[in-house]
PDB file of C-alpha atoms in Angstrom:
ATOM      1  CA  GLN Z   1     -38.172  21.090 -12.919  1.00 88.00           C
ATOM      2  CA  VAL Z   2     -40.922  21.051 -14.963  1.00 93.00           C
ATOM      3  CA  GLN Z   3     -39.510  19.679 -18.632  1.00 95.00           C
ATOM      4  CA  LEU Z   4     -41.747  19.895 -22.487  1.00 96.00           C
ATOM      5  CA  GLN Z   5     -40.066  17.882 -25.718  1.00 97.00           C
ATOM      6  CA  GLU Z   6     -42.327  17.796 -28.482  1.00 97.00           C
ATOM      7  CA  SER Z   7     -42.498  14.906 -30.451  1.00 97.00           C
ATOM      8  CA  GLY Z   8     -43.468  15.016 -34.054  1.00 96.00           C
ATOM      9  CA  PRO Z   9     -43.044  15.210 -38.189  1.00 96.00           C
ATOM     10  CA  GLY Z  10     -40.819  17.512 -38.999  1.00 95.00           C
ATOM     11  CA  LEU Z  11     -42.224  17.627 -42.208  1.00 98.00           C
ATOM     12  CA  VAL Z  12     -45.949  18.720 -44.224  1.00 98.00           C
ATOM     13  CA  LYS Z  13     -47.203  18.222 -47.659  1.00 98.00           C
ATOM     14  CA  PRO Z  14     -49.543  21.052 -48.131  1.00 97.00           C
ATOM     15  CA  SER Z  15     -53.329  20.454 -46.949  1.00 97.00           C
ATOM     16  CA  GLU Z  16     -51.884  18.078 -44.603  1.00 98.00           C
ATOM     17  CA  THR Z  17     -52.923  18.097 -41.249  1.00 98.00           C
ATOM     18  CA  LEU Z  18     -49.654  19.093 -38.925  1.00 98.00           C
ATOM     19  CA  SER Z  19     -50.421  16.456 -35.836  1.00 98.00           C
ATOM     20  CA  LEU Z  20     -47.584  17.060 -32.003  1.00 98.00           C
ATOM     21  CA  THR Z  21     -47.171  15.849 -29.537  1.00 98.00           C
ATOM     22  CA  CYS Z  22     -45.868  17.156 -25.834  1.00 97.00           C
ATOM     23  CA  GLY Z  23     -44.435  15.447 -22.992  1.00 96.00           C
ATOM     24  CA  VAL Z  24     -44.772  16.731 -19.784  1.00 95.00           C
ATOM     25  CA  SER Z  25     -41.677  15.522 -16.878  1.00 93.00           C
ATOM     26  CA  GLY Z  26     -40.217  16.697 -13.344  1.00 91.00           C
ATOM     27  CA  GLY Z  27     -43.901  18.005 -12.814  1.00 88.00           C
ATOM     28  CA  PRO Z  28     -47.242  17.799 -12.820  1.00 84.00           C
ATOM     29  CA  ILE Z  29     -50.147  17.558 -16.106  1.00 86.00           C
ATOM     30  CA  ASP Z  30     -52.318  19.023 -13.784  1.00 86.00           C
ATOM     31  CA  SER Z  31     -52.769  22.510 -12.730  1.00 82.00           C
ATOM     32  CA  TYR Z  32     -51.774  24.334 -16.438  1.00 90.00           C
ATOM     33  CA  TYR Z  33     -52.422  25.768 -18.536  1.00 94.00           C
ATOM     34  CA  TRP Z  34     -50.444  24.174 -21.982  1.00 95.00           C
ATOM     35  CA  SER Z  35     -50.418  26.328 -24.996  1.00 97.00           C
ATOM     36  CA  TRP Z  36     -48.569  26.213 -28.275  1.00 98.00           C
ATOM     37  CA  ILE Z  37     -46.827  29.537 -29.571  1.00 98.00           C
ATOM     38  CA  ARG Z  38     -44.742  28.979 -32.826  1.00 98.00           C
ATOM     39  CA  GLN Z  39     -42.445  31.344 -34.394  1.00 98.00           C
ATOM     40  CA  PRO Z  40     -42.176  31.379 -38.452  1.00 97.00           C
ATOM     41  CA  PRO Z  41     -38.420  32.083 -39.874  1.00 96.00           C
ATOM     42  CA  GLY Z  42     -36.591  34.563 -38.896  1.00 94.00           C
ATOM     43  CA  LYS Z  43     -39.885  36.503 -37.461  1.00 96.00           C
ATOM     44  CA  GLY Z  44     -41.645  36.786 -33.813  1.00 97.00           C
ATOM     45  CA  LEU Z  45     -43.932  34.830 -31.940  1.00 98.00           C
ATOM     46  CA  GLU Z  46     -47.236  33.404 -32.195  1.00 98.00           C
ATOM     47  CA  TRP Z  47     -49.460  31.847 -29.685  1.00 98.00           C
ATOM     48  CA  ILE Z  48     -52.228  29.310 -31.283  1.00 98.00           C
ATOM     49  CA  GLY Z  49     -53.535  28.590 -28.134  1.00 97.00           C
ATOM     50  CA  TYR Z  50     -54.465  26.505 -24.659  1.00 97.00           C
ATOM     51  CA  VAL Z  51     -55.518  23.345 -23.549  1.00 96.00           C
ATOM     52  CA  TYR Z  52     -55.517  22.243 -19.774  1.00 93.00           C
ATOM     53  CA  GLN Z  53     -56.711  19.373 -17.626  1.00 87.00           C
ATOM     54  CA  ASP Z  54     -60.329  19.166 -17.912  1.00 89.00           C
ATOM     55  CA  GLY Z  55     -59.617  19.561 -21.303  1.00 91.00           C
ATOM     56  CA  THR Z  56     -60.783  23.094 -21.871  1.00 94.00           C
ATOM     57  CA  THR Z  57     -59.456  25.488 -24.933  1.00 96.00           C
ATOM     58  CA  SER Z  58     -58.680  28.871 -26.152  1.00 96.00           C
ATOM     59  CA  TYR Z  59     -57.445  29.481 -29.989  1.00 97.00           C
ATOM     60  CA  LYS Z  60     -56.186  32.614 -31.601  1.00 97.00           C
ATOM     61  CA  PRO Z  61     -59.223  33.551 -33.604  1.00 97.00           C
ATOM     62  CA  SER Z  62     -57.470  33.878 -36.976  1.00 96.00           C
ATOM     63  CA  ILE Z  63     -56.763  29.901 -36.718  1.00 96.00           C
ATOM     64  CA  LYS Z  64     -59.491  28.819 -34.996  1.00 97.00           C
ATOM     65  CA  SER Z  65     -61.243  26.992 -37.397  1.00 97.00           C
ATOM     66  CA  ARG Z  66     -58.201  24.653 -38.345  1.00 98.00           C
ATOM     67  CA  VAL Z  67     -56.713  24.036 -34.788  1.00 98.00           C
ATOM     68  CA  SER Z  68     -57.890  20.988 -32.420  1.00 98.00           C
ATOM     69  CA  MET Z  69     -56.145  21.043 -29.403  1.00 98.00           C
ATOM     70  CA  ALA Z  70     -55.919  18.119 -26.707  1.00 96.00           C
ATOM     71  CA  VAL Z  71     -54.665  16.528 -23.133  1.00 94.00           C
ATOM     72  CA  ASP Z  72     -53.699  13.645 -22.181  1.00 92.00           C
ATOM     73  CA  ARG Z  73     -53.450  13.129 -18.312  1.00 90.00           C
ATOM     74  CA  SER Z  74     -52.387   9.441 -17.782  1.00 90.00           C
ATOM     75  CA  ARG Z  75     -49.744   9.450 -20.526  1.00 90.00           C
ATOM     76  CA  LYS Z  76     -48.150  13.530 -19.315  1.00 92.00           C
ATOM     77  CA  HIS Z  77     -49.060  14.642 -23.093  1.00 94.00           C
ATOM     78  CA  PHE Z  78     -51.492  17.395 -24.804  1.00 96.00           C
ATOM     79  CA  SER Z  79     -51.312  17.896 -29.002  1.00 97.00           C
ATOM     80  CA  LEU Z  80     -52.101  19.797 -31.459  1.00 98.00           C
ATOM     81  CA  LYS Z  81     -53.462  19.544 -35.105  1.00 98.00           C
ATOM     82  CA  LEU Z  82     -53.471  21.792 -37.344  1.00 98.00           C
ATOM     83  CA  SER Z  83     -54.936  20.794 -40.973  1.00 98.00           C
ATOM     84  CA  SER Z  84     -55.366  22.072 -44.428  1.00 98.00           C
ATOM     85  CA  VAL Z  85     -51.602  23.351 -43.704  1.00 98.00           C
ATOM     86  CA  THR Z  86     -49.906  25.967 -45.956  1.00 98.00           C
ATOM     87  CA  ALA Z  87     -46.827  26.952 -46.733  1.00 97.00           C
ATOM     88  CA  ALA Z  88     -47.133  29.706 -44.402  1.00 97.00           C
ATOM     89  CA  ASP Z  89     -47.360  27.790 -41.291  1.00 98.00           C
ATOM     90  CA  THR Z  90     -43.448  26.629 -41.883  1.00 98.00           C
ATOM     91  CA  ALA Z  91     -42.285  28.153 -38.454  1.00 98.00           C
ATOM     92  CA  VAL Z  92     -40.745  26.429 -34.663  1.00 98.00           C
ATOM     93  CA  TYR Z  93     -43.046  25.738 -33.119  1.00 98.00           C
ATOM     94  CA  TYR Z  94     -43.132  25.340 -29.191  1.00 98.00           C
ATOM     95  CA  CYS Z  95     -44.872  24.474 -25.772  1.00 98.00           C
ATOM     96  CA  ALA Z  96     -45.101  25.749 -23.487  1.00 97.00           C
ATOM     97  CA  GLY Z  97     -46.421  26.241 -20.107  1.00 94.00           C
ATOM     98  CA  GLY Z  98     -47.381  27.679 -16.360  1.00 88.00           C
ATOM     99  CA  GLY Z  99     -49.802  27.741 -13.698  1.00 83.00           C
ATOM    100  CA  GLY Z 100     -51.622  29.957 -15.366  1.00 85.00           C
ATOM    101  CA  TRP Z 101     -49.485  32.797 -17.410  1.00 90.00           C
ATOM    102  CA  PRO Z 102     -47.151  33.668 -18.715  1.00 96.00           C
ATOM    103  CA  PHE Z 103     -45.483  31.106 -20.498  1.00 96.00           C
ATOM    104  CA  GLU Z 104     -42.965  29.299 -17.399  1.00 95.00           C
ATOM    105  CA  TYR Z 105     -41.828  26.350 -18.834  1.00 96.00           C
ATOM    106  CA  TRP Z 106     -40.768  26.382 -22.948  1.00 98.00           C
ATOM    107  CA  SER Z 107     -40.471  23.125 -24.844  1.00 98.00           C
ATOM    108  CA  PRO Z 108     -36.521  23.478 -27.397  1.00 98.00           C
ATOM    109  CA  GLY Z 109     -39.102  23.983 -30.382  1.00 98.00           C
ATOM    110  CA  THR Z 110     -39.283  21.711 -33.143  1.00 98.00           C
ATOM    111  CA  GLN Z 111     -38.887  22.826 -36.920  1.00 98.00           C
ATOM    112  CA  VAL Z 112     -42.207  21.820 -39.352  1.00 98.00           C
ATOM    113  CA  THR Z 113     -41.368  22.755 -42.636  1.00 98.00           C
ATOM    114  CA  VAL Z 114     -44.915  22.615 -45.230  1.00 98.00           C
ATOM    115  CA  SER Z 115     -43.619  21.132 -48.627  1.00 97.00           C
ATOM    116  CA  SER Z 116     -44.704  19.174 -50.846  1.00 95.00           C
TER     117      SER Z 116
ATOM    118  CA  GLU X   1     -57.137  41.653 -30.043  1.00 96.00           C
ATOM    119  CA  ILE X   2     -54.438  43.387 -28.010  1.00 98.00           C
ATOM    120  CA  ALA X   3     -51.522  44.770 -30.379  1.00 98.00           C
ATOM    121  CA  LEU X   4     -48.002  45.179 -28.757  1.00 98.00           C
ATOM    122  CA  THR X   5     -46.061  47.456 -30.392  1.00 98.00           C
ATOM    123  CA  GLN X   6     -41.856  47.553 -29.370  1.00 98.00           C
ATOM    124  CA  SER X   7     -39.026  50.281 -29.116  1.00 98.00           C
ATOM    125  CA  PRO X   8     -36.438  50.159 -30.591  1.00 97.00           C
ATOM    126  CA  ASP X   9     -36.859  47.637 -32.773  1.00 97.00           C
ATOM    127  CA  PHE X  10     -32.699  47.157 -32.673  1.00 97.00           C
ATOM    128  CA  GLN X  11     -30.104  48.880 -29.736  1.00 96.00           C
ATOM    129  CA  SER X  12     -25.942  48.240 -29.917  1.00 96.00           C
ATOM    130  CA  VAL X  13     -25.052  48.925 -26.920  1.00 95.00           C
ATOM    131  CA  THR X  14     -21.776  48.425 -25.421  1.00 96.00           C
ATOM    132  CA  PRO X  15     -20.307  45.770 -22.192  1.00 96.00           C
ATOM    133  CA  LYS X  16     -22.212  47.668 -18.969  1.00 96.00           C
ATOM    134  CA  GLY X  17     -24.186  49.785 -21.132  1.00 96.00           C
ATOM    135  CA  LYS X  18     -27.959  50.186 -20.473  1.00 97.00           C
ATOM    136  CA  VAL X  19     -30.771  48.876 -22.363  1.00 97.00           C
ATOM    137  CA  THR X  20     -34.230  50.556 -22.203  1.00 98.00           C
ATOM    138  CA  ILE X  21     -37.057  48.671 -24.304  1.00 98.00           C
ATOM    139  CA  THR X  22     -40.500  49.738 -24.720  1.00 98.00           C
ATOM    140  CA  CYS X  23     -43.599  48.099 -24.499  1.00 98.00           C
ATOM    141  CA  ARG X  24     -46.809  49.630 -25.506  1.00 98.00           C
ATOM    142  CA  ALA X  25     -50.130  48.383 -26.007  1.00 98.00           C
ATOM    143  CA  SER X  26     -53.067  48.942 -28.095  1.00 98.00           C
ATOM    144  CA  GLN X  27     -55.809  49.304 -24.707  1.00 98.00           C
ATOM    145  CA  SER X  28     -54.362  49.213 -21.238  1.00 98.00           C
ATOM    146  CA  ILE X  29     -54.048  45.770 -19.814  1.00 98.00           C
ATOM    147  CA  GLY X  30     -52.210  46.819 -16.149  1.00 98.00           C
ATOM    148  CA  SER X  31     -50.224  45.212 -15.261  1.00 98.00           C
ATOM    149  CA  SER X  32     -50.351  41.846 -17.119  1.00 98.00           C
ATOM    150  CA  LEU X  33     -47.568  42.532 -19.663  1.00 98.00           C
ATOM    151  CA  HIS X  34     -44.568  40.382 -19.259  1.00 98.00           C
ATOM    152  CA  TRP X  35     -40.771  40.163 -20.986  1.00 98.00           C
ATOM    153  CA  TYR X  36     -38.616  37.222 -22.633  1.00 98.00           C
ATOM    154  CA  GLN X  37     -35.502  37.024 -23.667  1.00 98.00           C
ATOM    155  CA  GLN X  38     -34.501  34.557 -27.615  1.00 98.00           C
ATOM    156  CA  LYS X  39     -30.698  33.975 -27.712  1.00 97.00           C
ATOM    157  CA  PRO X  40     -30.318  32.914 -31.733  1.00 95.00           C
ATOM    158  CA  GLY X  41     -31.739  28.518 -31.327  1.00 95.00           C
ATOM    159  CA  GLN X  42     -33.475  28.574 -28.465  1.00 97.00           C
ATOM    160  CA  SER X  43     -36.676  28.813 -27.117  1.00 98.00           C
ATOM    161  CA  PRO X  44     -37.882  31.932 -24.715  1.00 98.00           C
ATOM    162  CA  LYS X  45     -37.086  32.676 -21.302  1.00 98.00           C
ATOM    163  CA  LEU X  46     -39.070  34.836 -19.421  1.00 97.00           C
ATOM    164  CA  LEU X  47     -37.752  37.547 -17.533  1.00 98.00           C
ATOM    165  CA  ILE X  48     -40.120  39.537 -15.939  1.00 98.00           C
ATOM    166  CA  LYS X  49     -43.399  38.893 -15.461  1.00 97.00           C
ATOM    167  CA  TYR X  50     -46.892  41.405 -14.532  1.00 98.00           C
ATOM    168  CA  ALA X  51     -44.597  44.208 -15.555  1.00 98.00           C
ATOM    169  CA  SER X  52     -42.176  44.205 -12.511  1.00 98.00           C
ATOM    170  CA  GLN X  53     -42.056  41.765 -11.022  1.00 98.00           C
ATOM    171  CA  SER X  54     -38.918  38.991 -10.596  1.00 97.00           C
ATOM    172  CA  ILE X  55     -38.518  36.053 -11.928  1.00 96.00           C
ATOM    173  CA  SER X  56     -36.058  33.305  -9.222  1.00 95.00           C
ATOM    174  CA  GLY X  57     -32.569  32.740 -11.299  1.00 96.00           C
ATOM    175  CA  VAL X  58     -32.789  35.930 -13.579  1.00 98.00           C
ATOM    176  CA  PRO X  59     -29.983  38.077 -12.636  1.00 97.00           C
ATOM    177  CA  SER X  60     -30.647  41.641 -10.898  1.00 97.00           C
ATOM    178  CA  ARG X  61     -29.890  43.675 -13.745  1.00 98.00           C
ATOM    179  CA  PHE X  62     -33.265  42.765 -15.103  1.00 98.00           C
ATOM    180  CA  SER X  63     -36.106  45.088 -14.496  1.00 98.00           C
ATOM    181  CA  GLY X  64     -39.541  46.138 -15.104  1.00 98.00           C
ATOM    182  CA  SER X  65     -41.915  48.565 -14.792  1.00 98.00           C
ATOM    183  CA  GLY X  66     -45.218  50.717 -16.213  1.00 98.00           C
ATOM    184  CA  SER X  67     -49.080  49.738 -16.450  1.00 98.00           C
ATOM    185  CA  GLY X  68     -51.912  50.216 -18.637  1.00 98.00           C
ATOM    186  CA  THR X  69     -50.551  50.906 -21.664  1.00 98.00           C
ATOM    187  CA  ASP X  70     -46.463  51.513 -21.432  1.00 98.00           C
ATOM    188  CA  PHE X  71     -43.533  49.237 -19.983  1.00 98.00           C
ATOM    189  CA  THR X  72     -40.554  49.660 -19.621  1.00 98.00           C
ATOM    190  CA  LEU X  73     -37.356  46.492 -19.880  1.00 98.00           C
ATOM    191  CA  THR X  74     -33.876  47.940 -17.896  1.00 98.00           C
ATOM    192  CA  ILE X  75     -31.072  46.268 -18.671  1.00 98.00           C
ATOM    193  CA  ASN X  76     -28.886  47.918 -16.155  1.00 97.00           C
ATOM    194  CA  SER X  77     -24.408  46.894 -17.540  1.00 96.00           C
ATOM    195  CA  LEU X  78     -25.513  45.040 -19.710  1.00 97.00           C
ATOM    196  CA  GLU X  79     -23.191  41.497 -20.077  1.00 97.00           C
ATOM    197  CA  VAL X  80     -22.154  40.191 -23.336  1.00 96.00           C
ATOM    198  CA  GLU X  81     -24.569  37.120 -22.916  1.00 97.00           C
ATOM    199  CA  ASP X  82     -27.235  39.630 -22.937  1.00 97.00           C
ATOM    200  CA  ALA X  83     -27.459  40.168 -26.626  1.00 97.00           C
ATOM    201  CA  ALA X  84     -30.864  38.651 -27.751  1.00 98.00           C
ATOM    202  CA  THR X  85     -34.528  39.560 -28.428  1.00 98.00           C
ATOM    203  CA  TYR X  86     -36.533  40.687 -26.177  1.00 98.00           C
ATOM    204  CA  TYR X  87     -40.444  40.153 -26.896  1.00 98.00           C
ATOM    205  CA  CYS X  88     -42.629  41.777 -24.449  1.00 98.00           C
ATOM    206  CA  HIS X  89     -46.485  39.443 -23.615  1.00 98.00           C
ATOM    207  CA  GLN X  90     -49.801  40.166 -22.862  1.00 98.00           C
ATOM    208  CA  SER X  91     -52.403  38.083 -21.012  1.00 97.00           C
ATOM    209  CA  SER X  92     -55.039  40.359 -19.903  1.00 97.00           C
ATOM    210  CA  SER X  93     -57.299  39.552 -22.809  1.00 96.00           C
ATOM    211  CA  PHE X  94     -57.500  36.764 -25.417  1.00 96.00           C
ATOM    212  CA  PRO X  95     -55.742  35.882 -27.949  1.00 97.00           C
ATOM    213  CA  LEU X  96     -52.862  36.485 -25.819  1.00 97.00           C
ATOM    214  CA  THR X  97     -49.643  38.594 -27.600  1.00 98.00           C
ATOM    215  CA  PHE X  98     -46.618  39.112 -28.389  1.00 98.00           C
ATOM    216  CA  GLY X  99     -44.670  42.609 -29.215  1.00 98.00           C
ATOM    217  CA  PRO X 100     -42.565  42.208 -32.350  1.00 98.00           C
ATOM    218  CA  GLY X 101     -39.086  42.186 -30.451  1.00 98.00           C
ATOM    219  CA  THR X 102     -36.161  43.870 -29.444  1.00 98.00           C
ATOM    220  CA  ILE X 103     -33.055  42.953 -30.779  1.00 98.00           C
ATOM    221  CA  VAL X 104     -30.580  43.956 -28.817  1.00 98.00           C
ATOM    222  CA  ASP X 105     -26.588  43.561 -30.052  1.00 96.00           C
ATOM    223  CA  ILE X 106     -23.133  44.079 -28.000  1.00 94.00           C
ATOM    224  CA  GLU X 107     -20.615  46.456 -30.058  1.00 90.00           C
TER     225      GLU X 107
END
């Protein structure tokens, strides 16, 4: 059974870059599409983008200019970088994935707060 | 971007009752519609994929139907543990989108 676990700072200052990593265990990192999804406090789910094993990415257009995702197959993890953050980026961030769509596997979620 | 709407926003049901949640897409998405359950403090859990396909380990009281723009999630014989927020999600085109969620409460 594939398990995902995020890691990264829980507090980021405004205008700085949010960086998170998601470790994959219990299964392969290859042949899966790996996404980042966030959920602002008390709100619904927002897909940010995905990265595939070959480095192919697709991002939500409204956030595309600030997002970067990458996969490290040797270390079995993938990453998210979100630049120029504001309070609106405060959310629980999930990594999720599967052999295609939908999202079969989800991480527990990590709270990221943007505040000075 | 394909928008998803859900109704109702909130439903309160007694145990053993039936819940029906509707998800409507802003354009046809075939059967590329999936349902998740999220309990407070937990990550979402996949319940139904491609409108009506069951997921291993998910109780049979959860079922889905629909195609095109209109979809339904049905929960039969509701149990106390089914109290949660339910989201639909479309994978027909990018960006991937979710519905706003339906809160199911147990009376």
